Amino acid sequence: MRADNPDKPVIRPASGVQLFFVNRCVSTCLAGANGMDDSSQGALDQEWTPLQEAYIQKLMATYQANLLFFHERFPDVFENIMGAELPAPFEVDADGGLTIYSAGYKGDPKDYVDLSRILMDVFNNPKIRPRITVNHGYINNLHDVAPHQDYSFFHSYIEVEYRTKLVQKFLDLTSEEGRRLPLADFGDKKLPIAIVFGSGFGWHLDRLVDDYDLRHLLIVDTDIARLNLSLYFVDYISLAQRFSRKGFYFSVAYDESPEKLSDHLRVHFYNLWPPYCIQGAGMFFNDYDSEKVRELWDKLKTDLWTFYRGWGFLDDEILGLKHALDNCLARYPAYTRAPERPIPEDAMAFIIGAGPSLDHLLPLLREYRDRAVVFSCGTAISALARAGIRPDFHVEIERTALTNRFLAATLNESWKGEVPILGLSILPPEVFELTQHPLMFFKEMDVGAMVGNFFGEAPVFRSGPTCTNGGLALALRLGFRNIYLMGVDLGFRSEAHHHSKASVYFEGQSTVSPDLKKIVDITHKRHREANAREVEGNFGGKVFSTDTFTHSRDSMVISLRENPGAKVYNLNDGALIRGAEPLHAEDFTSAATPATRMEAIEAMLGAFTTSYDQDPLHSLAMMQEQLVAVREDVARILAPEVHEKMDIVERMFDLHHYFFADKHRSTQIFPLMRGSMLHMGRFLYDCMALCATDELAVEYATEAFGVIQNFLAAASDGLQDLADAARARQASDQGEQQ
């Protein structure tokens, strides 16, 4: 190898992928990775010694092999490396002496290994090892295991019983001193997940793979130069092969943006692991000094709560299933097809939420009321009723009795029966009885939707977590191309003004029922505590947000990406919603007319028919048959003996992937159980990891696996009770009609 002709590519893999790895890098190796000056130019005219050349060829061969490996396994990372102009980060002297350059530092291999040893000593000590720790305070307050037990509106409380049993067994087993750990631990040098921040020289990577029992090793880098350096010194092919002896996932991730990388990692983990397995994950910081690594870790810490959101649970699903049976048997019209006539191009939809911005947007809403199709969402109806602005449609998504109590108390007497209610099929039947124009739509991935839409022939909607998500999803699916969000703040400037002052949250209407008052009180409390989380504001700056609002915003972003043809405007001084254009009220203009509004309403009503499943009870019977098969499969998955905590981790991994397998996405029973298995899995995983020894963990898990199987049996009994009760109500109704 020579240092001449520096622009000529020297590697052309047989795969046909040209890797523009040039002799210029070799020149840099000889002259010094920290750049050449005029005095070193003469070195380029000298031939390398045989040892020097052989060593450089060895490093180049490792680099080339790693590039090919990354091209196959991590193509996005590969493209980033190839898109960067990076010199070789080392120089080799005539005697084979190696000097490595990284981020302004230089040293020989021993210097880099010595630093890694110090960091590895920290990681090897479980007491000081950086780790992800998720609060498990429910161990000291058993009530927190199932807080929905406080509410009187659920039909059954099956999950309360079995969640409590899972944790109580742990408490009983570890009641004696020394049998319970303060933090999750999986055994000596054993970890389900290890996250490495920074690659570099890579000595630490070999140690982690060879010395630890891991199931997922994730190498994360925000510095392309440091990642590029590792390709010369780490044999990634060998590393991955050695890891695969016991490990499941070997991953490398790169992005120069900590925010984008954080988002990528959250999706990555959620797709590969039960989200609760983030508990106790070990973190190796090979780069403490990088500002980007600190930003990445801060972002991950802030977003950890997203791993535990939106799971759902059996008691909630059974309540919705009960309501859906009654509503589908009543044959209320449901959204079953796209409107036969298209919505006029210039028609506009107003999606109204109860956010604080609604107060100053009411004049605009009142001015354009006769030209826009107005969708009132959830508690916004209380503010509209007080303002005397009647919506064209009212959207509801919540399955509890509070929905009925709230609407019955807040709807103007003159509106009752007249305002069409657009509700999920899982709403309490009493809600639809409040209107002469009941209209249903089906929620995606919801067992209550499936009793009326078993084979998925009708469209389904991303309708939560807030009613405004449902309103936006409906407007988009119906075909509106001009949509305006009002009172859809999803954030707030002041905790004293987190909702519209005219809404139920501030106008004393919460005295309607103790349950409603409790919800309002909890809402105020959550917003008072929310100022720890700031998000980007729609009109600049930062606003405060809550878990639910952030979830709602993220869900809206997905809906907007799926409908690029729609123009959606955000008029609120709340959270920025990517994909919705910020618009100040004073800049609002529209060509819509009262005629286009009426034409749009007539067109959209054509989407609602009774052409959905004729026999919901038959659909329920098929789900019951599926649950029998699920119970058999779960018994098989949990049957193999476990001997240590890592065996239990593998059982939980297998159980999770069974419930979330792609082949089960279209199987109707799984939405009933998925959320519950996440909750049950979370408690089991936490508790076994807090057992002081493998022996205690095995004893606990053996009993806990039995609790899970008994829980599934109780769920089966719960479905049978629903079927029997629905048949009895149906027979009673038919008798009254006769």
XYZ file of C-alpha atoms in Angstrom:
738
model
C 0.000 0.000 0.000
C 1.235 3.455 -0.888
C 0.109 6.979 -0.178
C -0.143 7.959 -3.836
C -3.315 8.591 -5.895
C -5.400 9.482 -2.797
C -8.726 9.856 -4.626
C -8.888 6.336 -6.031
C -11.385 3.981 -4.327
C -9.614 0.880 -3.095
C -12.545 -1.277 -1.880
C -15.236 -2.674 -4.141
C -17.053 -5.512 -2.340
C -18.304 -8.458 -4.355
C -21.843 -7.551 -3.280
C -21.731 -4.649 -5.700
C -21.964 -2.052 -2.928
C -19.181 0.438 -3.534
C -17.645 1.624 -0.298
C -15.827 4.849 -1.019
C -13.077 4.126 1.400
C -10.072 5.882 -0.130
C -6.311 5.847 0.089
C -6.595 9.357 1.481
C -7.334 7.630 4.842
C -4.086 5.696 4.539
C -2.214 8.915 3.908
C -3.720 10.351 7.049
C -2.663 7.273 9.022
C 0.963 7.857 8.092
C 0.974 11.619 8.488
C -1.041 11.661 11.719
C -4.752 11.536 12.393
C -4.668 15.011 13.832
C -3.683 16.480 10.482
C -0.481 17.113 8.511
C 1.764 20.118 8.423
C 4.420 20.987 5.854
C 7.168 19.272 7.830
C 5.388 15.928 7.599
C 4.854 16.096 3.842
C 8.083 14.236 3.263
C 6.709 11.238 5.101
C 4.242 10.680 2.308
C 7.092 10.058 -0.112
C 8.568 7.310 2.068
C 7.679 3.651 1.848
C 6.218 1.982 4.883
C 8.124 -0.680 6.752
C 6.767 -4.237 6.352
C 5.489 -4.191 9.942
C 3.909 -0.773 9.480
C 2.222 -1.808 6.255
C 1.005 -5.142 7.636
C -0.498 -3.501 10.708
C -2.279 -0.859 8.644
C -3.585 -3.542 6.273
C -4.925 -5.444 9.280
C -6.774 -2.367 10.535
C -8.101 -1.637 7.054
C -9.326 -5.217 6.663
C -11.170 -4.989 9.978
C -12.707 -1.701 8.880
C -13.836 -3.118 5.536
C -15.348 -6.238 7.127
C -17.207 -4.088 9.660
C -18.559 -1.843 6.918
C -19.967 -4.848 5.092
C -21.442 -6.148 8.352
C -23.078 -2.789 9.087
C -24.381 -2.604 5.524
C -26.260 -5.853 6.106
C -27.275 -5.462 9.740
C -27.498 -1.712 10.363
C -28.002 -0.031 6.964
C -29.012 3.348 8.410
C -25.835 3.517 10.481
C -23.829 2.392 7.453
C -25.241 5.225 5.330
C -24.316 7.774 7.988
C -20.738 6.503 8.143
C -20.359 6.536 4.374
C -21.855 10.006 4.169
C -19.194 11.468 6.462
C -15.703 12.493 5.367
C -13.589 11.077 8.152
C -9.815 10.561 8.316
C -8.453 7.399 9.812
C -8.172 8.214 13.531
C -4.716 6.753 14.149
C -1.114 6.697 13.032
C 1.305 3.802 12.969
C 5.034 4.376 13.326
C 7.771 2.346 11.704
C 7.970 -0.077 14.640
C 4.204 -0.699 14.680
C 3.538 1.706 17.529
C -0.085 2.860 17.454
C -1.380 6.303 18.409
C -5.167 6.764 18.495
C -6.948 10.110 18.171
C -10.461 10.651 19.473
C -12.328 13.907 20.190
C -9.187 15.952 20.750
C -7.466 13.277 22.832
C -4.634 10.971 21.830
C -3.077 7.920 23.383
C -1.887 4.400 22.784
C -4.129 1.331 23.222
C -3.150 0.995 26.875
C -4.375 4.517 27.608
C -7.791 3.738 26.156
C -7.986 0.354 27.878
C -7.019 1.873 31.234
C -9.850 4.391 30.927
C -12.287 1.641 29.983
C -11.170 -0.424 32.980
C -12.096 2.425 35.310
C -15.523 2.708 33.708
C -15.963 -1.060 33.735
C -15.187 -1.182 37.461
C -18.119 1.185 37.991
C -20.395 -0.931 35.817
C -19.326 -4.157 37.525
C -20.482 -2.861 40.916
C -24.297 -3.273 41.104
C -24.491 -0.744 43.941
C -23.160 2.134 41.828
C -23.837 0.911 38.289
C -25.864 3.443 36.280
C -29.234 1.872 35.671
C -32.799 2.642 34.726
C -35.015 2.517 37.795
C -38.784 2.808 37.560
C -40.701 3.597 40.736
C -42.208 0.552 42.448
C -43.858 2.365 45.328
C -46.917 0.150 44.999
C -45.011 -2.382 47.109
C -45.476 -0.065 50.081
C -49.041 0.845 49.147
C -50.894 -2.133 47.735
C -53.845 0.031 46.771
C -51.743 1.580 43.978
C -51.538 -1.778 42.227
C -55.054 -1.237 40.842
C -56.254 2.336 41.437
C -59.359 1.827 39.304
C -60.862 -0.070 42.244
C -61.857 3.345 43.649
C -64.439 3.923 40.931
C -67.922 2.507 41.147
C -68.745 2.378 37.454
C -66.883 -0.767 36.364
C -68.920 -3.879 35.665
C -66.316 -6.205 37.178
C -63.107 -5.936 39.178
C -61.380 -9.141 38.101
C -58.027 -7.529 37.446
C -58.007 -5.787 40.818
C -58.107 -9.183 42.488
C -55.321 -10.779 40.468
C -52.944 -7.825 40.333
C -53.238 -7.653 44.107
C -52.545 -11.387 44.426
C -49.377 -11.063 42.342
C -47.894 -8.396 44.582
C -49.232 -9.854 47.839
C -47.461 -13.152 47.146
C -44.208 -11.239 46.781
C -44.810 -9.328 50.004
C -45.554 -12.526 51.909
C -42.514 -14.312 50.505
C -40.077 -11.462 51.228
C -41.455 -10.171 54.510
C -38.374 -11.251 56.473
C -35.347 -8.970 56.565
C -32.777 -9.602 53.856
C -35.154 -11.283 51.428
C -36.035 -8.142 49.453
C -33.693 -5.894 47.438
C -34.035 -2.107 47.196
C -33.409 -2.163 43.430
C -33.973 -4.667 40.650
C -31.130 -7.149 40.221
C -30.834 -10.212 38.000
C -27.741 -11.937 39.329
C -23.968 -11.592 39.175
C -23.060 -10.095 35.787
C -26.499 -10.875 34.416
C -28.704 -8.284 32.737
C -31.664 -8.527 30.394
C -30.691 -5.224 28.743
C -27.432 -3.267 28.624
C -27.214 0.117 26.902
C -23.751 1.363 25.958
C -23.340 5.077 25.318
C -20.262 5.419 23.118
C -18.233 2.889 21.134
C -14.694 4.211 20.562
C -11.735 1.852 20.993
C -14.182 -0.830 22.082
C -12.379 -2.782 24.800
C -15.490 -2.404 26.955
C -17.659 -4.027 24.269
C -15.632 -7.228 24.356
C -15.803 -7.297 28.133
C -19.569 -6.854 28.181
C -20.138 -9.607 25.639
C -17.643 -12.087 27.095
C -18.086 -11.444 30.816
C -21.841 -10.792 31.055
C -24.963 -12.838 30.472
C -27.054 -10.397 28.394
C -30.197 -10.698 26.319
C -30.020 -7.339 24.543
C -26.919 -5.249 23.949
C -27.584 -1.829 22.461
C -24.642 0.339 21.420
C -25.649 3.984 21.043
C -23.553 6.769 19.554
C -24.142 10.442 18.878
C -20.629 10.998 17.455
C -20.000 9.608 13.971
C -16.224 10.025 14.329
C -16.150 7.921 17.492
C -18.340 5.248 15.915
C -16.113 5.276 12.830
C -13.052 4.802 15.065
C -14.547 1.644 16.535
C -14.744 0.021 13.103
C -10.936 -0.199 12.993
C -10.516 -1.809 16.400
C -13.699 -3.767 17.194
C -14.433 -6.983 15.340
C -18.200 -6.457 15.233
C -18.775 -9.704 13.365
C -17.095 -11.758 16.065
C -18.716 -9.643 18.769
C -22.202 -10.316 17.414
C -21.531 -14.027 16.991
C -20.259 -14.373 20.538
C -23.207 -12.407 21.848
C -25.678 -14.658 20.020
C -24.765 -17.655 22.183
C -27.379 -16.478 24.698
C -28.421 -13.044 23.583
C -31.529 -12.167 21.608
C -30.782 -8.730 20.143
C -27.495 -7.073 19.211
C -28.127 -3.483 18.093
C -26.152 -0.433 17.012
C -27.886 2.953 16.767
C -26.615 6.363 15.687
C -28.043 9.830 15.245
C -26.396 13.182 15.795
C -29.701 14.483 17.185
C -30.255 13.302 20.784
C -34.000 13.916 20.420
C -34.327 11.787 17.278
C -32.134 9.084 18.766
C -34.249 9.028 21.924
C -37.419 8.608 19.865
C -35.752 5.830 17.880
C -34.680 4.011 21.038
C -38.165 4.167 22.561
C -39.697 2.623 19.444
C -36.832 0.132 19.244
C -37.335 -1.142 22.786
C -41.114 -1.168 22.559
C -41.006 -3.299 19.416
C -38.506 -5.813 20.782
C -39.221 -6.153 24.493
C -42.025 -5.978 26.996
C -41.821 -2.278 27.906
C -41.571 -3.070 31.612
C -38.219 -4.812 30.977
C -36.619 -1.373 30.877
C -36.673 -1.704 34.683
C -33.121 -2.377 35.866
C -31.460 -1.977 32.464
C -27.725 -1.382 32.918
C -26.057 1.634 31.321
C -22.389 1.874 30.398
C -21.273 5.449 29.752
C -18.104 5.256 27.680
C -18.451 8.984 27.045
C -19.330 10.984 30.146
C -18.106 14.256 28.664
C -20.252 14.465 25.561
C -22.964 17.118 25.745
C -25.012 15.117 23.260
C -24.879 11.994 25.419
C -26.111 14.019 28.389
C -28.921 15.445 26.255
C -29.819 11.952 25.075
C -29.957 10.561 28.595
C -31.962 13.540 29.851
C -34.473 12.995 27.031
C -34.714 9.274 27.769
C -35.287 9.940 31.470
C -38.010 12.446 30.652
C -39.760 10.017 28.307
C -39.533 6.862 30.424
C -43.177 7.215 31.431
C -44.196 6.581 27.808
C -43.181 2.933 28.246
C -46.027 2.527 30.747
C -48.856 4.426 29.084
C -51.951 3.426 27.159
C -51.969 -0.241 28.128
C -55.639 -0.722 28.964
C -56.884 -3.448 31.319
C -59.444 -6.241 31.471
C -62.031 -4.568 33.718
C -62.127 -1.586 31.365
C -62.398 -3.831 28.305
C -65.228 -5.855 29.838
C -67.137 -2.663 30.595
C -66.773 -1.549 26.977
C -67.686 -5.007 25.738
C -70.872 -4.979 27.802
C -71.873 -1.603 26.372
C -70.977 -2.585 22.817
C -73.170 -5.678 23.019
C -76.168 -3.566 24.028
C -75.472 -0.825 21.473
C -74.966 -3.221 18.586
C -78.056 -5.210 19.544
C -79.949 -1.883 19.485
C -78.717 -1.436 15.878
C -77.587 2.168 16.197
C -76.126 3.418 12.888
C -72.340 3.063 12.710
C -69.626 4.402 10.429
C -69.342 1.533 7.946
C -68.188 3.193 4.717
C -66.791 6.369 3.218
C -69.391 9.016 2.343
C -70.978 8.231 -1.022
C -70.798 11.912 -1.899
C -67.484 13.637 -1.179
C -67.220 16.400 1.374
C -66.961 19.745 -0.501
C -63.347 20.841 -0.976
C -63.911 24.183 0.745
C -65.946 22.788 3.644
C -64.342 23.308 7.021
C -64.532 21.400 10.274
C -63.993 22.928 13.714
C -62.702 20.434 16.285
C -63.562 21.904 19.682
C -61.791 20.871 22.870
C -62.047 22.253 26.395
C -58.545 23.722 26.476
C -57.856 27.209 27.859
C -57.555 28.760 24.381
C -61.247 28.097 23.785
C -62.101 31.090 25.969
C -60.582 33.633 23.587
C -61.590 31.658 20.461
C -65.312 31.676 21.290
C -65.915 34.949 19.372
C -64.310 33.474 16.249
C -66.312 30.275 16.665
C -69.514 32.257 17.069
C -68.757 34.368 13.953
C -68.189 31.368 11.674
C -70.637 29.009 13.350
C -73.023 28.900 10.362
C -70.216 28.130 7.885
C -68.340 25.349 9.712
C -69.244 21.821 10.756
C -68.638 21.979 14.501
C -67.490 18.861 16.368
C -67.730 19.317 20.124
C -65.423 16.891 21.927
C -65.905 15.625 25.472
C -66.074 18.266 28.179
C -66.008 21.067 25.579
C -69.799 20.690 25.443
C -70.017 22.256 28.909
C -68.230 25.403 27.707
C -70.270 25.551 24.486
C -73.516 25.127 26.408
C -72.570 28.014 28.682
C -71.692 30.132 25.609
C -74.893 29.149 23.802
C -73.047 27.763 20.761
C -74.702 24.566 19.611
C -72.430 22.026 17.880
C -73.419 20.010 14.823
C -72.068 16.833 16.404
C -70.855 15.879 19.838
C -68.009 13.338 20.088
C -67.560 10.985 23.052
C -65.117 8.107 23.553
C -65.257 7.230 27.262
C -67.000 4.015 28.274
C -67.748 4.837 31.909
C -71.047 5.985 33.412
C -69.501 9.397 34.034
C -70.012 10.173 30.352
C -73.767 9.808 30.688
C -73.946 11.684 33.998
C -71.861 14.516 32.632
C -73.866 14.915 29.416
C -77.219 14.654 31.157
C -76.189 17.475 33.476
C -74.489 19.812 30.993
C -76.509 19.593 27.775
C -78.895 22.510 27.391
C -82.473 21.321 27.717
C -83.186 22.631 24.224
C -80.297 20.555 22.836
C -81.247 17.226 24.407
C -82.387 14.898 21.699
C -81.344 17.290 18.937
C -77.539 17.245 18.941
C -76.288 14.071 17.206
C -73.926 12.122 19.447
C -70.972 10.559 17.645
C -69.704 7.937 20.040
C -67.592 4.840 20.137
C -69.595 1.630 20.225
C -68.331 1.079 23.785
C -70.187 4.097 25.230
C -72.843 3.489 27.896
C -76.144 2.869 26.067
C -77.703 5.669 28.124
C -75.513 8.171 26.249
C -77.079 7.301 22.917
C -80.515 7.553 24.524
C -79.850 11.271 25.104
C -80.209 11.980 21.390
C -82.581 11.229 18.553
C -79.540 10.883 16.285
C -77.180 8.271 17.769
C -74.151 7.551 15.573
C -71.436 5.032 16.411
C -67.895 4.477 15.212
C -65.488 1.654 15.986
C -62.236 2.036 17.912
C -59.095 0.432 16.545
C -57.703 -2.567 18.437
C -60.638 -2.684 20.826
C -62.547 -5.810 21.754
C -65.744 -3.797 22.210
C -65.557 -2.740 18.581
C -65.139 -6.315 17.451
C -68.522 -7.590 18.612
C -70.013 -5.391 15.899
C -67.091 -5.504 13.487
C -65.649 -8.980 14.031
C -63.905 -9.320 10.684
C -62.884 -5.669 10.410
C -65.077 -4.822 7.446
C -65.971 -1.375 8.807
C -63.316 1.336 9.261
C -61.739 1.699 12.696
C -60.417 4.867 14.302
C -57.438 6.032 16.356
C -59.763 7.725 18.806
C -57.794 8.341 21.988
C -56.612 9.130 24.513
C -58.726 12.306 24.445
C -62.031 13.015 22.745
C -60.317 15.528 20.476
C -58.326 12.646 18.993
C -61.638 11.039 18.109
C -62.994 14.266 16.632
C -59.914 14.816 14.487
C -59.848 11.176 13.336
C -63.505 11.395 12.280
C -63.049 14.654 10.370
C -60.011 13.275 8.544
C -61.677 9.968 7.662
C -64.869 11.685 6.524
C -62.826 13.669 4.034
C -62.629 17.209 5.413
C -59.626 18.999 3.938
C -59.802 22.177 6.024
C -59.760 21.414 9.738
C -59.305 23.896 12.569
C -58.376 22.912 16.118
C -59.889 25.174 18.795
C -59.476 24.505 22.485
C -57.231 21.588 21.536
C -54.343 23.003 23.560
C -52.799 19.788 24.912
C -50.723 22.096 27.094
C -51.103 25.249 29.148
C -49.186 28.330 30.196
C -50.500 28.388 33.764
C -51.586 25.562 36.034
C -54.411 27.839 37.162
C -55.846 27.815 33.634
C -55.370 24.290 32.275
C -58.879 24.090 30.758
C -61.471 26.569 29.582
C -62.798 28.667 32.447
C -66.302 28.031 31.085
C -65.886 24.253 31.262
C -66.944 21.774 33.915
C -63.479 21.972 35.463
C -64.010 25.529 36.711
C -67.730 26.236 36.792
C -68.818 24.118 39.744
C -70.646 21.597 37.583
C -68.556 18.805 39.085
C -71.035 18.575 41.962
C -73.269 16.450 39.715
C -71.885 13.240 41.211
C -69.147 12.173 43.616
C -67.398 10.281 40.796
C -67.391 13.329 38.525
C -66.132 15.529 41.347
C -63.355 13.016 41.960
C -62.336 13.175 38.291
C -62.284 16.977 38.369
C -60.232 17.009 41.581
C -57.748 14.540 40.092
C -57.527 16.664 36.943
C -56.617 19.752 38.972
C -54.025 17.784 40.932
C -52.393 16.352 37.816
C -52.099 19.766 36.246
C -50.600 21.267 39.364
C -47.904 18.593 39.243
C -47.319 18.856 35.515
C -44.866 21.743 35.443
C -41.950 19.309 35.565
C -42.681 18.488 31.914
C -42.310 21.250 29.382
C -43.042 20.902 25.668
C -42.648 23.182 22.679
C -45.426 25.750 22.367
C -47.553 26.243 19.259
C -46.712 29.952 19.133
C -43.185 29.596 20.477
C -41.661 29.180 23.881
C -42.550 26.359 26.228
C -45.838 25.244 27.747
C -46.605 22.749 30.482
C -48.091 19.392 29.625
C -49.321 16.169 31.186
C -48.839 12.525 30.290
C -52.297 12.327 28.731
C -51.877 15.527 26.731
C -48.494 14.401 25.414
C -49.936 11.034 24.439
C -52.834 12.799 22.720
C -50.463 15.088 20.826
C -48.315 12.168 19.648
C -51.391 10.275 18.478
C -52.587 13.318 16.523
C -49.205 13.611 14.828
C -49.584 10.041 13.560
C -53.102 10.751 12.287
C -51.884 13.850 10.458
C -49.012 11.953 8.828
C -51.509 9.426 7.537
C -53.578 12.190 5.907
C -51.106 14.483 4.126
C -53.835 15.890 1.862
C -55.664 17.603 4.726
C -54.828 21.110 5.900
C -55.055 21.206 9.672
C -54.601 24.450 11.583
C -53.791 24.852 15.272
C -55.258 28.093 16.678
C -54.314 27.373 20.286
C -51.709 28.830 22.607
C -50.861 25.337 23.761
C -48.563 22.567 22.588
C -47.075 22.457 19.120
C -48.647 19.624 17.121
C -46.323 18.692 14.271
C -48.270 18.555 11.032
C -50.807 21.152 12.181
C -50.004 24.679 11.014
C -49.965 27.332 13.770
C -52.569 30.000 13.026
C -53.457 33.085 15.055
C -57.166 33.853 15.312
C -56.692 37.277 13.710
C -55.224 35.595 10.610
C -58.186 33.245 10.135
C -59.956 33.373 6.747
C -62.265 30.924 5.007
C -64.231 30.645 1.778
C -66.723 28.212 3.298
C -70.420 29.096 3.151
C -73.546 27.943 4.987
C -74.383 25.946 1.864
C -71.100 24.023 1.918
C -71.638 23.321 5.617
C -75.055 21.763 4.975
C -73.735 19.835 1.978
C -70.901 18.461 4.116
C -73.279 17.365 6.894
C -75.572 15.582 4.443
C -72.608 13.834 2.834
C -71.093 12.658 6.098
C -74.372 11.231 7.404
C -74.310 8.839 4.453
C -71.321 7.089 6.014
C -73.419 5.762 8.911
C -75.483 2.613 8.322
C -76.618 -0.526 10.145
C -74.586 -2.712 7.776
C -72.443 -4.270 10.451
C -72.461 -7.650 12.236
C -76.023 -8.867 12.743
C -75.350 -11.118 15.745
C -72.957 -9.596 18.302
C -73.536 -12.528 20.658
C -72.187 -14.907 18.028
C -69.097 -12.700 17.757
C -68.686 -12.916 21.529
C -69.015 -16.702 21.402
C -66.177 -16.888 18.871
C -64.017 -14.761 21.171
C -64.717 -17.151 24.019
C -63.485 -20.034 21.877
C -60.328 -18.076 21.112
C -59.723 -17.458 24.808
C -59.799 -21.214 25.450
C -56.956 -21.596 22.934
C -55.057 -18.694 24.511
C -55.218 -20.312 27.936
C -53.774 -23.523 26.511
C -50.959 -21.623 24.789
C -50.084 -19.656 27.920
C -49.936 -22.851 29.976
C -47.481 -24.260 27.436
C -45.318 -21.106 27.424
C -45.058 -21.025 31.218
C -44.554 -24.781 31.631
C -40.723 -25.064 31.288
C -38.908 -25.061 34.618
C -37.081 -21.936 35.703
C -33.892 -22.072 37.748
C -32.790 -18.439 37.960
C -33.998 -14.920 37.314
C -32.798 -14.878 33.715
C -34.967 -17.937 33.016
C -37.947 -15.982 34.328
C -36.998 -13.064 32.068
C -37.108 -15.421 29.094
C -40.556 -16.739 30.076
C -41.851 -13.173 30.295
C -40.248 -12.371 26.954
C -41.924 -15.397 25.346
C -45.287 -14.564 26.913
C -45.138 -10.973 25.713
C -44.226 -11.909 22.163
C -47.043 -14.426 22.064
C -49.627 -11.763 22.889
C -48.088 -9.182 20.547
C -47.118 -11.429 17.631
C -47.981 -10.116 14.167
C -50.022 -13.231 13.448
C -52.308 -12.340 16.365
C -52.959 -8.728 15.358
C -56.109 -9.743 13.516
C -57.216 -12.255 16.160
C -60.116 -10.689 18.012
C -59.497 -11.913 21.557
C -56.032 -10.427 21.945
C -57.066 -6.771 22.483
C -59.043 -8.013 25.494
C -55.926 -9.402 27.161
C -52.913 -7.449 25.875
C -53.124 -4.531 28.288
C -53.770 -6.782 31.252
C -50.801 -8.980 30.412
C -48.606 -5.879 30.355
C -49.817 -4.880 33.820
C -49.557 -8.404 35.216
C -46.173 -8.867 33.544
C -44.911 -5.595 34.968
C -45.752 -6.572 38.544
C -44.346 -10.076 38.143
C -41.131 -8.777 36.540
C -40.568 -6.088 39.168
C -41.230 -8.420 42.069
C -39.040 -11.273 40.895
C -36.175 -8.817 40.212
C -36.500 -7.500 43.785
C -36.165 -10.967 45.310
C -32.822 -11.223 47.097
C -31.837 -14.579 45.573
C -32.506 -16.673 42.510
C -34.111 -19.291 44.741
C -36.640 -16.816 46.117
C -37.320 -15.472 42.632
C -37.999 -18.963 41.293
C -40.340 -19.732 44.192
C -42.182 -16.471 43.602
C -42.396 -16.870 39.812
C -43.731 -20.406 40.096
C -46.662 -19.138 42.155
C -47.056 -15.998 40.024
C -47.331 -18.022 36.813
C -50.236 -19.831 38.449
C -51.872 -16.493 39.287
C -51.682 -15.473 35.620
C -53.341 -18.690 34.491
C -56.068 -18.295 37.103
C -56.555 -14.727 35.908
C -57.179 -15.960 32.363
C -59.704 -18.471 33.711
C -61.500 -15.674 35.564
C -61.538 -13.602 32.365
C -63.198 -16.507 30.573
C -65.860 -16.673 33.277
C -66.355 -12.924 32.943
C -67.107 -13.250 29.225
C -69.634 -15.978 29.912
C -71.368 -13.768 32.472
C -71.603 -11.002 29.854
C -73.112 -13.348 27.296
C -75.688 -14.693 29.755
C -76.688 -11.204 30.890
C -76.967 -9.904 27.310
C -79.188 -12.802 26.296
C -81.396 -12.189 29.323
C -81.733 -8.492 28.450
C -82.463 -9.350 24.836
C -85.183 -11.808 25.846
C -86.683 -9.263 28.222
C -86.741 -6.558 25.531
C -88.366 -8.907 23.040
C -90.981 -9.853 25.621
C -91.833 -6.212 26.264
C -92.153 -5.531 22.527
C -94.589 -8.437 22.163
